[in-house]
Tab-separated table of C-alpha atoms and ligand atoms in Angstrom:
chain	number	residue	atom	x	y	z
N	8	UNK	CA	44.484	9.458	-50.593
N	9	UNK	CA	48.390	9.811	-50.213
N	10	UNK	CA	47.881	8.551	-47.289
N	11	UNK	CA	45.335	5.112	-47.804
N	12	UNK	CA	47.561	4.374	-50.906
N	13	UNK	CA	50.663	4.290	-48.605
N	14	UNK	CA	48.807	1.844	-46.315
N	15	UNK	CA	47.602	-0.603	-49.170
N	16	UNK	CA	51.159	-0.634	-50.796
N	17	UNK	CA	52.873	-1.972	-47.638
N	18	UNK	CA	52.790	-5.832	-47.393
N	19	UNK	CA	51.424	-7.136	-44.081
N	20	UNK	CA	49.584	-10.700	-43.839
N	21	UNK	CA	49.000	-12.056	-40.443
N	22	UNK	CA	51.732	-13.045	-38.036
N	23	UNK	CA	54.026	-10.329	-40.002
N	24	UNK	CA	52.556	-7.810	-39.633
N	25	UNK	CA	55.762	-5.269	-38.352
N	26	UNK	CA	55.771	-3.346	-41.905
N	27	UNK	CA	52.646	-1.768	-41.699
N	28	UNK	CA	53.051	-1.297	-37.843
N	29	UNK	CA	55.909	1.258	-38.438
N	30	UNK	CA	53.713	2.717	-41.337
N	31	UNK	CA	50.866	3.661	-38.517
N	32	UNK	CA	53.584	4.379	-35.839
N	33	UNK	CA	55.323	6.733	-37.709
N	34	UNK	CA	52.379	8.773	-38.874
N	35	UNK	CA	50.753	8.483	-35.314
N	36	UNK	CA	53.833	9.804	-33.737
N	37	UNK	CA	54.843	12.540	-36.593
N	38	UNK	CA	51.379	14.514	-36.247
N	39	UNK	CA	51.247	14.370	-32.662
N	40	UNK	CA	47.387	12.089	-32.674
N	41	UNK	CA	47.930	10.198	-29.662
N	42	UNK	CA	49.170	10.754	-26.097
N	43	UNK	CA	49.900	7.372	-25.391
N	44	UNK	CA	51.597	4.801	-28.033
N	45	UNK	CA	52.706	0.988	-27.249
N	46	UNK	CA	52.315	-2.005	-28.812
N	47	UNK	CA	50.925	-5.105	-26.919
N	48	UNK	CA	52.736	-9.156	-26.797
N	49	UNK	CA	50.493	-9.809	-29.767
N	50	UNK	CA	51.936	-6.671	-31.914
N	51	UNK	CA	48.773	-4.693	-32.155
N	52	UNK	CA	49.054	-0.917	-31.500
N	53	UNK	CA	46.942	0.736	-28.846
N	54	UNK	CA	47.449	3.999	-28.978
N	55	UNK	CA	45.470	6.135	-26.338
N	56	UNK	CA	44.315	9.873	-26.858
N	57	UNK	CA	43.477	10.871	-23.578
N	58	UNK	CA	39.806	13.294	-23.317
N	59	UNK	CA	39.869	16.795	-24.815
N	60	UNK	CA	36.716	18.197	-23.623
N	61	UNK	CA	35.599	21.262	-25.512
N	62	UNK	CA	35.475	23.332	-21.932
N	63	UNK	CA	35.029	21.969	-18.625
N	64	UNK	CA	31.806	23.947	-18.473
N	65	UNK	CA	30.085	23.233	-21.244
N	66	UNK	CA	28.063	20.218	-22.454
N	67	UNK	CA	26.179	17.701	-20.658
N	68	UNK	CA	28.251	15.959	-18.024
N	69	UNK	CA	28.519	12.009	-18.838
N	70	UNK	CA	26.310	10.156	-15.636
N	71	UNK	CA	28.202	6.914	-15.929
N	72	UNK	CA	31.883	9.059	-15.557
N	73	UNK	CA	30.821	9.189	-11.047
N	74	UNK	CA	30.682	5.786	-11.234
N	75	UNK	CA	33.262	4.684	-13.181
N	76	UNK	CA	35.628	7.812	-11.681
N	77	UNK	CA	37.059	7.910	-14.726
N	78	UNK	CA	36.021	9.058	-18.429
N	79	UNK	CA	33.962	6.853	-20.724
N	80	UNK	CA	36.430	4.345	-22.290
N	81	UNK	CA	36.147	3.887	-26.440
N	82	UNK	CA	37.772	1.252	-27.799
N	83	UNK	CA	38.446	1.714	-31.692
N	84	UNK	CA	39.779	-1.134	-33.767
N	85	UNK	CA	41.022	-1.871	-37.439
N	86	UNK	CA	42.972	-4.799	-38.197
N	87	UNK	CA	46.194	-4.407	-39.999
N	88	UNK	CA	46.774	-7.588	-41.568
N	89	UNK	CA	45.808	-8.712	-44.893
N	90	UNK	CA	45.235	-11.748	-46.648
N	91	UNK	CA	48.168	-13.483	-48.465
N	92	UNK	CA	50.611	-16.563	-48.083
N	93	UNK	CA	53.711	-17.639	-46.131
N	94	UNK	CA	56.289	-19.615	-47.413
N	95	UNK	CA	56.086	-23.576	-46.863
N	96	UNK	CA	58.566	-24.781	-48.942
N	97	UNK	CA	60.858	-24.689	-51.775
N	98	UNK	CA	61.472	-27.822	-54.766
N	99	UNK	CA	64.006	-28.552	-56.167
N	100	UNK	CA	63.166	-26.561	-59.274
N	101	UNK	CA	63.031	-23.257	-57.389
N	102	UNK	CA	59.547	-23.126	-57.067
N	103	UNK	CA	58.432	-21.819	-53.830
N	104	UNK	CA	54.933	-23.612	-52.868
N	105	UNK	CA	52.926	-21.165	-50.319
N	106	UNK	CA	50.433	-21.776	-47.315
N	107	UNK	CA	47.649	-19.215	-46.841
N	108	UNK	CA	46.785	-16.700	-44.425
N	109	UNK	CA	43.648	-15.555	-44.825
N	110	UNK	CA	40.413	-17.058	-47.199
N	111	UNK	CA	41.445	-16.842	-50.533
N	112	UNK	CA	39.022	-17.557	-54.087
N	113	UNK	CA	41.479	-19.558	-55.979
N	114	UNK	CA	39.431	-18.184	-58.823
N	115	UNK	CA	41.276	-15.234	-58.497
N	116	UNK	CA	44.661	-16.120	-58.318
N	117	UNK	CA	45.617	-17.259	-61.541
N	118	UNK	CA	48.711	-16.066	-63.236
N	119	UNK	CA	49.079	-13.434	-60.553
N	120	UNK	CA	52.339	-11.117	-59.878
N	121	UNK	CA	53.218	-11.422	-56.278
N	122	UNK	CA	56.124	-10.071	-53.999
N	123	UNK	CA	58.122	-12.673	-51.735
N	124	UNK	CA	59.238	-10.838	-48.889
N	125	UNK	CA	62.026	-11.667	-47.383
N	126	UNK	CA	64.638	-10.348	-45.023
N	127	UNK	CA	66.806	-8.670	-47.245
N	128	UNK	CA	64.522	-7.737	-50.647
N	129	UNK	CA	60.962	-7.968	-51.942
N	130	UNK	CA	60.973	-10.723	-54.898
N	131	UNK	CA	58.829	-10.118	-57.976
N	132	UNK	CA	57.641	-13.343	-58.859
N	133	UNK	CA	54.283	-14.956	-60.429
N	134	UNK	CA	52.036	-17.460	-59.011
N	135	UNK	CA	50.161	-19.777	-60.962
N	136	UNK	CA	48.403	-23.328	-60.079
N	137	UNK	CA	50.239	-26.327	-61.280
N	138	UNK	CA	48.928	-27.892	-64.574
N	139	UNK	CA	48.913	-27.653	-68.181
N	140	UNK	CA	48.178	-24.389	-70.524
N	141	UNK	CA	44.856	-24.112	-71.946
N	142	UNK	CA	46.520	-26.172	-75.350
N	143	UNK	CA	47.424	-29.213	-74.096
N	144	UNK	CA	44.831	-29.403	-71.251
N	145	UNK	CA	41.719	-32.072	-71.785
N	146	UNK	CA	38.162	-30.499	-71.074
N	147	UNK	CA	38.221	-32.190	-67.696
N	148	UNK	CA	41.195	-30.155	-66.723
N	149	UNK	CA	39.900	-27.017	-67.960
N	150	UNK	CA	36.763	-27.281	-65.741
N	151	UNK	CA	38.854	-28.076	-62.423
N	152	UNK	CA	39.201	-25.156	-59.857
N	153	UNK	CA	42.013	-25.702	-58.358
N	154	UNK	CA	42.712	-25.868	-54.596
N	155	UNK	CA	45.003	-23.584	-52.498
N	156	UNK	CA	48.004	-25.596	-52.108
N	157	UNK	CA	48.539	-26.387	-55.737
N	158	UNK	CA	49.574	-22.651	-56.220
N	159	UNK	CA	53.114	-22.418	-56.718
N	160	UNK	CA	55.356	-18.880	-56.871
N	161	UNK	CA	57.993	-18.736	-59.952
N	162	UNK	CA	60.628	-16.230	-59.437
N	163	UNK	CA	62.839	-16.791	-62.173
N	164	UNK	CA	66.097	-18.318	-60.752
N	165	UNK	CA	67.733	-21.226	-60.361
N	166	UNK	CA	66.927	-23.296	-57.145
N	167	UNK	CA	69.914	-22.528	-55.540
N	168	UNK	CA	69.727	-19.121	-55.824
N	169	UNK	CA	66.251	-19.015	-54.625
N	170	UNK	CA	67.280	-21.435	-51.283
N	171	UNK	CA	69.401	-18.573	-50.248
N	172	UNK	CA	67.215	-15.736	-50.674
N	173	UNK	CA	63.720	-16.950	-49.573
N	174	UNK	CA	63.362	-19.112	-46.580
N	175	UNK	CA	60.131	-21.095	-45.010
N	176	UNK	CA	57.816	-18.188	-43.361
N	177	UNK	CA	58.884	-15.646	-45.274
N	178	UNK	CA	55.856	-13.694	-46.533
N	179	UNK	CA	54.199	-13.366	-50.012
N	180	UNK	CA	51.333	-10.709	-51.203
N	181	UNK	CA	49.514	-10.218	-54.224
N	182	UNK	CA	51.063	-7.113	-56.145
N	183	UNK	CA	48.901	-4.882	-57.988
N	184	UNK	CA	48.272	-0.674	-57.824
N	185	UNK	CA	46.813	1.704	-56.599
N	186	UNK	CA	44.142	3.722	-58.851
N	187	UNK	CA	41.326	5.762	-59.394
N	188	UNK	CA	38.942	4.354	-61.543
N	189	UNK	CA	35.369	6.494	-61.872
N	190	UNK	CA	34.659	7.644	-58.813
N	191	UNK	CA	36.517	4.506	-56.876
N	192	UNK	CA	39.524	3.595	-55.205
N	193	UNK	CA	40.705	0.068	-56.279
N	194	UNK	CA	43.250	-1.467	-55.219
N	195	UNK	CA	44.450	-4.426	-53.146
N	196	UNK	CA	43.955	-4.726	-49.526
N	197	UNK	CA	41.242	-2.345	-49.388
N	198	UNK	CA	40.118	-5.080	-46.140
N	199	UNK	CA	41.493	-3.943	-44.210
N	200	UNK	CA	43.678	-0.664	-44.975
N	201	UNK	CA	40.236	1.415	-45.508
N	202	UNK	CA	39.331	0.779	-41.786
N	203	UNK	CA	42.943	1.728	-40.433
N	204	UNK	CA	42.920	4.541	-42.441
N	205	UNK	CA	39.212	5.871	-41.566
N	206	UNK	CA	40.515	5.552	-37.618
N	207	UNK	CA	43.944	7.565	-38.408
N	208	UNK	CA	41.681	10.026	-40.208
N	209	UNK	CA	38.914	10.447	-37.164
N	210	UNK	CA	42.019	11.006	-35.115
N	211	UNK	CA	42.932	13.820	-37.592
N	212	UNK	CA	39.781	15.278	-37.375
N	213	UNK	CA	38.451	15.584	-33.703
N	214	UNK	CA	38.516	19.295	-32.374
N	215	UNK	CA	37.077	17.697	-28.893
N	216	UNK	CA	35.750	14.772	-27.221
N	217	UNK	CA	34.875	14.035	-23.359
N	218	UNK	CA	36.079	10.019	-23.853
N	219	UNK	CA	39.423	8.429	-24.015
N	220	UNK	CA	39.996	7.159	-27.046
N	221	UNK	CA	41.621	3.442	-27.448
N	222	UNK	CA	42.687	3.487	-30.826
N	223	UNK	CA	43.586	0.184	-31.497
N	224	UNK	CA	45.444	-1.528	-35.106
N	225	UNK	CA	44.944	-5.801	-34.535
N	226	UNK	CA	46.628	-8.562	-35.570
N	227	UNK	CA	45.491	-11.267	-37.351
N	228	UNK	CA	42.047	-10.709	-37.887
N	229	UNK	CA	42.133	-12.809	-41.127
N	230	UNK	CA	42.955	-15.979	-39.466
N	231	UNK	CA	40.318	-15.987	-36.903
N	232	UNK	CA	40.138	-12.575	-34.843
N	233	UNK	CA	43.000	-13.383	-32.850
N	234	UNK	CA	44.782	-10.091	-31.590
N	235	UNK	CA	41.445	-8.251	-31.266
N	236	UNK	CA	40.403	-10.434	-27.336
N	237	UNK	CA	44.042	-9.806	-25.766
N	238	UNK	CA	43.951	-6.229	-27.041
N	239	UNK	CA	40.509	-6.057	-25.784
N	240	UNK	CA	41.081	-7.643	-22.601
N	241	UNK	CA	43.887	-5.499	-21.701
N	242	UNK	CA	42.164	-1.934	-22.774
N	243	UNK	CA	39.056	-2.786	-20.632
N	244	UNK	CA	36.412	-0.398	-22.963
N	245	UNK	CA	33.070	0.383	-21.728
N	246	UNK	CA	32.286	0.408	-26.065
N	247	UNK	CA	33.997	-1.270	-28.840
N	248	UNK	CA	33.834	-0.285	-32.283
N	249	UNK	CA	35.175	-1.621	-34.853
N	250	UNK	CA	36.089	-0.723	-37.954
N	251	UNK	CA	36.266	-3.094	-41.217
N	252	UNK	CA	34.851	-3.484	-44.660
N	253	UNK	CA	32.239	-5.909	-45.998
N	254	UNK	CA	30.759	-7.355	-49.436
N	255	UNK	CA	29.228	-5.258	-52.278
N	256	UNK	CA	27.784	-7.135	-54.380
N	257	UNK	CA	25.458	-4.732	-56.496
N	258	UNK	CA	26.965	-6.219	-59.207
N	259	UNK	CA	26.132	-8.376	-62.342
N	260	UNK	CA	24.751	-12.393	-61.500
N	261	UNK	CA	24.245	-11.700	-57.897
N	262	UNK	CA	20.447	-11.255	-56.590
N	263	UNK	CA	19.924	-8.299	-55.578
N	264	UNK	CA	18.546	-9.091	-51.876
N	265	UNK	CA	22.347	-10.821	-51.574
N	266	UNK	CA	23.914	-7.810	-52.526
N	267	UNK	CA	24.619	-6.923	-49.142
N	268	UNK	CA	25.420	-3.358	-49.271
N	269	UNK	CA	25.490	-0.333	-52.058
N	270	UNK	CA	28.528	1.524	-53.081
N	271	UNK	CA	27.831	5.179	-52.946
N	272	UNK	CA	25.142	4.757	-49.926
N	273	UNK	CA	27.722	5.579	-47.282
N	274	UNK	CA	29.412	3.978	-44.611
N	275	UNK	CA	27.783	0.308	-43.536
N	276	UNK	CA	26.616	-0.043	-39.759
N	277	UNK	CA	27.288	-3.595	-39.677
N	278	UNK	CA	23.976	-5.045	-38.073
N	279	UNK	CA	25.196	-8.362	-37.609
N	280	UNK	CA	27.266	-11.048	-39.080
N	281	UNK	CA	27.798	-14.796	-38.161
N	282	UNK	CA	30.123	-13.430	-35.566
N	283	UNK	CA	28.378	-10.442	-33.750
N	284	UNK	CA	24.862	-8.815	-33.660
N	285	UNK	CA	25.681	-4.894	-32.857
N	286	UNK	CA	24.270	-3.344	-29.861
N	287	UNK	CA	21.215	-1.803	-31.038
N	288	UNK	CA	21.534	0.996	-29.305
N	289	UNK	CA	24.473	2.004	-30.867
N	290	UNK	CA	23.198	1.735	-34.114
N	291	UNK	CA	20.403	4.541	-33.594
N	292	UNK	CA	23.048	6.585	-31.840
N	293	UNK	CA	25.068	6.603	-34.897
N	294	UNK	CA	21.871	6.400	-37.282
N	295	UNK	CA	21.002	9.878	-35.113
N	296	UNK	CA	24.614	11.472	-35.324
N	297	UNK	CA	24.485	10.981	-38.902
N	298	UNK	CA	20.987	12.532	-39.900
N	299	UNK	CA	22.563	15.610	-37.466
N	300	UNK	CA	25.270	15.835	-39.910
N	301	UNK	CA	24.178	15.232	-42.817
N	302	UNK	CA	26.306	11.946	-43.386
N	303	UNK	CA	25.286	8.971	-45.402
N	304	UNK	CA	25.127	5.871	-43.876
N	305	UNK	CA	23.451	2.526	-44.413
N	306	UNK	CA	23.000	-0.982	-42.439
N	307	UNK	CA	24.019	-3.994	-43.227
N	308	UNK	CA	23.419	-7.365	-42.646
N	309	UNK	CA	26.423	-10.181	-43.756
N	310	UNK	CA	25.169	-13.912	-43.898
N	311	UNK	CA	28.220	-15.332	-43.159
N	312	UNK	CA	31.800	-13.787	-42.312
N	313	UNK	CA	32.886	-12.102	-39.168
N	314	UNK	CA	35.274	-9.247	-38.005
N	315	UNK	CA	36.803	-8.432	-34.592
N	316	UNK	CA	33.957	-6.766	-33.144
N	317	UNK	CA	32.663	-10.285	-31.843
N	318	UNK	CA	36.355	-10.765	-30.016
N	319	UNK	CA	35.846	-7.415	-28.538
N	320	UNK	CA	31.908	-7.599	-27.497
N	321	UNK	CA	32.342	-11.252	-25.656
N	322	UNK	CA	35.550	-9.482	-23.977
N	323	UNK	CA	35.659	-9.716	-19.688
N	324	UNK	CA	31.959	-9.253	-18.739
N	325	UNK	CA	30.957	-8.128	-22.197
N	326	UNK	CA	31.439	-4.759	-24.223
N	327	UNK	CA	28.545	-2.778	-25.812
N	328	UNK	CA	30.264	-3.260	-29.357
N	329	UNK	CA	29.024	-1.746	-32.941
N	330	UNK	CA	30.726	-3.070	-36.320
N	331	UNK	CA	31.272	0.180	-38.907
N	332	UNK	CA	32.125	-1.479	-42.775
N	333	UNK	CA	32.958	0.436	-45.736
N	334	UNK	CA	31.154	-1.004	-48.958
N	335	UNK	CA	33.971	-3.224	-50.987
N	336	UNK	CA	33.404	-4.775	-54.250
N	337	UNK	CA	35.610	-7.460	-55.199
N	338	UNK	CA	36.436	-8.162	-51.768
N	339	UNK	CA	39.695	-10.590	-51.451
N	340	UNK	CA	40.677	-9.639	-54.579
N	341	UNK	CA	43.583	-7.805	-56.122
N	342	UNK	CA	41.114	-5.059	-57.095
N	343	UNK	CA	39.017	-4.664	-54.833
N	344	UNK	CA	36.693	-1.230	-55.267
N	345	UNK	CA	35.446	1.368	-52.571
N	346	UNK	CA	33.507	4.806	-53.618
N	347	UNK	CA	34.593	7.841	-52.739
N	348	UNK	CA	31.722	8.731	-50.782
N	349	UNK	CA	31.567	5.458	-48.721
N	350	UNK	CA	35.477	6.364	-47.822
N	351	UNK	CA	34.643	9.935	-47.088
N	352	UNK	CA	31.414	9.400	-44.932
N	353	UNK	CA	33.025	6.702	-43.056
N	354	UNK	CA	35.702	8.872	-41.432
N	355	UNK	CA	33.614	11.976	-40.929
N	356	UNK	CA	30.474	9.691	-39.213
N	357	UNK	CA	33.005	8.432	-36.955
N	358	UNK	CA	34.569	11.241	-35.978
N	359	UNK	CA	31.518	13.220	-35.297
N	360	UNK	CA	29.943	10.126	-33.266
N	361	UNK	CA	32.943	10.399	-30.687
N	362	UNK	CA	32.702	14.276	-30.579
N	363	UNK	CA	28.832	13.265	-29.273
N	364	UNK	CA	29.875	11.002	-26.736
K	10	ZN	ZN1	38.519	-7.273	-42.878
C-alpha cells in the first residue's frame, strides 16, 4: 500500500505529467523490473522486460513465435495522468482562474483544498465557484450548478505576490489523503494510480513468462487517449492490455442494472465501452486463468466512457486488445473508493495471465 499511496500523492494531470514519471522510473530502475527503460516524444514510459522462460524445455512452445521469429509481443498500459486544472490566468485580486484537464462534476468541487504547482513550491490554496454564501444567495442561485470555468483558486496573498509565484500552465490538483476506510482504499486519483500500480506489481510478481513484456505508463489519457496510439504505434504488440478503473455504482439512488460493476467481486474485464469492445477471446482466456487460480474476477460493461485500450486496438493493422478495470466508487472524485480484494485480484490475475502466455 506504501507503494499505491506514494503514486496517488504525487500530482500529475495531463501534459505534466514528469512528477509521477520519476516516481515509476525510480522504482522500475531500483528493483531491477525491467531490462529496457526509455521514455517516448510524448513522455510515456515503455519499459521492456525481455522473456524469462521457466526452462527452454519445458512448456508448450508458442506456434505463432516461427512466424513472427521473435517472442509473442504484450503490450501493457496504465495511464499516469490524472484529472485536474492548469492555470489560465490570474485577476487582479490574486485569484488564479483554472482550465481543466480531464471531465470534472462541478458538483464535487466546492470549497475544495487544492495544490498549485509551480516551479519552485506546491501552493495550498482553496477553490470555490464564484458567487454568494448560502445567506445572501436568492433561491435561484442556490439551485444553479455551476460551470467549470467559474471555479476560481484563493491562495491567500496579495496579487502581486501570487503573479510571481504562479504563472499560466502551471498545474493544480485536488488535495486530499490517503486512507483506509473498512475494507477500502480511498483516496484521490485512484483513476488512474490503481492501474499503474497493479502493472508495477505484476512486474514484481512474475517468476517466468515466454513473452516480452511492453510495460507501458501513457500520457494523457484524460483528455482523449492521446499518448496511448504513438506509444502503441511504436511498440508494435501482437496484444494490448490495458489497465484502468471504471464506475461502481452499487450505491444508494442508482438502479441497480446501472451499477456497472461490484466492489468486492474482483477485478473488472472491461467488455466494452463507447470506445472499445474487447477481443472476446481474451476475455475467456483470462475468465479461464482466473477459475485456475482461484482469482475473482467479473465483466463489465460501461455505457459511455472510454480508456486507451481503443487507441491501442485500432493501432497499425489492429491489436487483439482486452480492457482490465478495477471497481471505483466515487470515480473523479477526491475520494474515490476501491476494495481490497478488487486491488489484490487485479494484480495477481494479471500476473498469472502473462505467466500462461
Ligand atoms: Zn482512467
Amino acid at each position: 500500500m506504501e507503494l499505491l499511496k506514494k503514486l496517488t500523492q504525487t500530482p500529475s494531470v495531463p501534459g505534466r505529467e514528469d512528477r509521477i514519471r520519476r516516481v515509476i522510473c525510480d522504482y522500475l530502475q531500483e528493483n531491477g523490473l525491467v531490462d529496457e527503460l526509455s521514455i517516448d516524444a510524448m513522455g510515456s514510459i515503455i519499459g521492456l522486460r525481455r522473456a524469462r522462460p521457466a526452462s527452454v524445455t519445458s512448456g508448450t512452445p508458442d506456434p505463432g513465435s516461427v512466424l513472427r521469429k521473435r517472442p509473442l509481443r504484450v503490450m501493457l498500459a496504465a495511464h499516469m495522468d490524472q484529472i485536474g486544472f492548469l492555470v489560465r490566468h490570474i485577476d487582479d485580486n490574486g485569484y488564479v482562474r483554472v482550465n481543466p484537464v480531464g471531465g470534472f462534476d462541478t458538483r464535487n468541487l466546492f470549497a475544495r483544498r487544492v495544490l498549485v504547482c509551480t516551479a519552485a513550491e506546491d501552493l495550498t490554496g482553496i477553490m470555490n465557484p464564484g458567487g454568494k454564501p448560502i445567506h445572501i444567495s436568492s433561491e435561484a442561485d442556490r439551485k444553479k450548478v455551476p460551470e467549470i470555468g467559474e471555479f476560481f483558486v484563493d491562495l491567500g496573498l496579495p496579487a502581486e505576490e501570487v503573479r510571481q509565484k504562479v504563472v499560466i500552465g502551471d498545474m493544480v490538483v485536488l488535495d486530499g489523503p490517503f486512507t483506509m476506510v473498512g475494507n477500502s482504499v480511498v483516496s484521490q486519483c485512484l483513476d488512474n494510480r490503481v492501474g499503474c500500480w497493479a502493472q508495477i506489481r505484476a512486474l514484481e510478481n512474475l517468476s517466468h513468462h515466454s513473452c516480452d513484456i511492453y510495460a507501458v505508463w501513457t500520457v494523457q489519457e484524460e483528455v482523449g487517449m492521446r499518448g496511448a496510439a504513438p506509444a502503441t504505434f511504436g511498440i508494435e504488440p501482437d496484444i494490448g492490455v490495458a489497465c484502468d478503473t471504471t464506475l461502481c455504482c452499487k450505491t444508494p439512488g442508482v438502479p441497480d442494472e446501472d451499477r456497472v460493476s461490484v466492489a468486492g467481486d474482483g477485478v473488472c474485464l472491461h467488455v466494452m465501452d463507447s470506445s472499445m469492445i474487447s477481443d472476446f477471446g481474451l476475455i475467456a482466456d483470462f475468465e479461464h486463468v482466473a477459475r485456475a487460480g482461484i482469482i475473482k474476477c467479473q465483466r463489465a460493461i460501461l455505457p459511455r466512457g472510454g480508456q486507451d485500450g481503443s487507441a491501442i486496438q485500432r493501432s497499425r493493422g489492429g491489436v487483439r486488445t482486452i480492457a482490465l478495470a478495477c471497481p471505483i466508487k466515487y470515480i473523479h472524485t477526491v475520494t474515490e473508493m476501491a476494495h481490497i480484494d478488487d486491488l489484490d485480484s487485479y494484480h495477481r490475475l494479471l500476473t498469472r495471465w502473462l505467466e500462461s502466455l
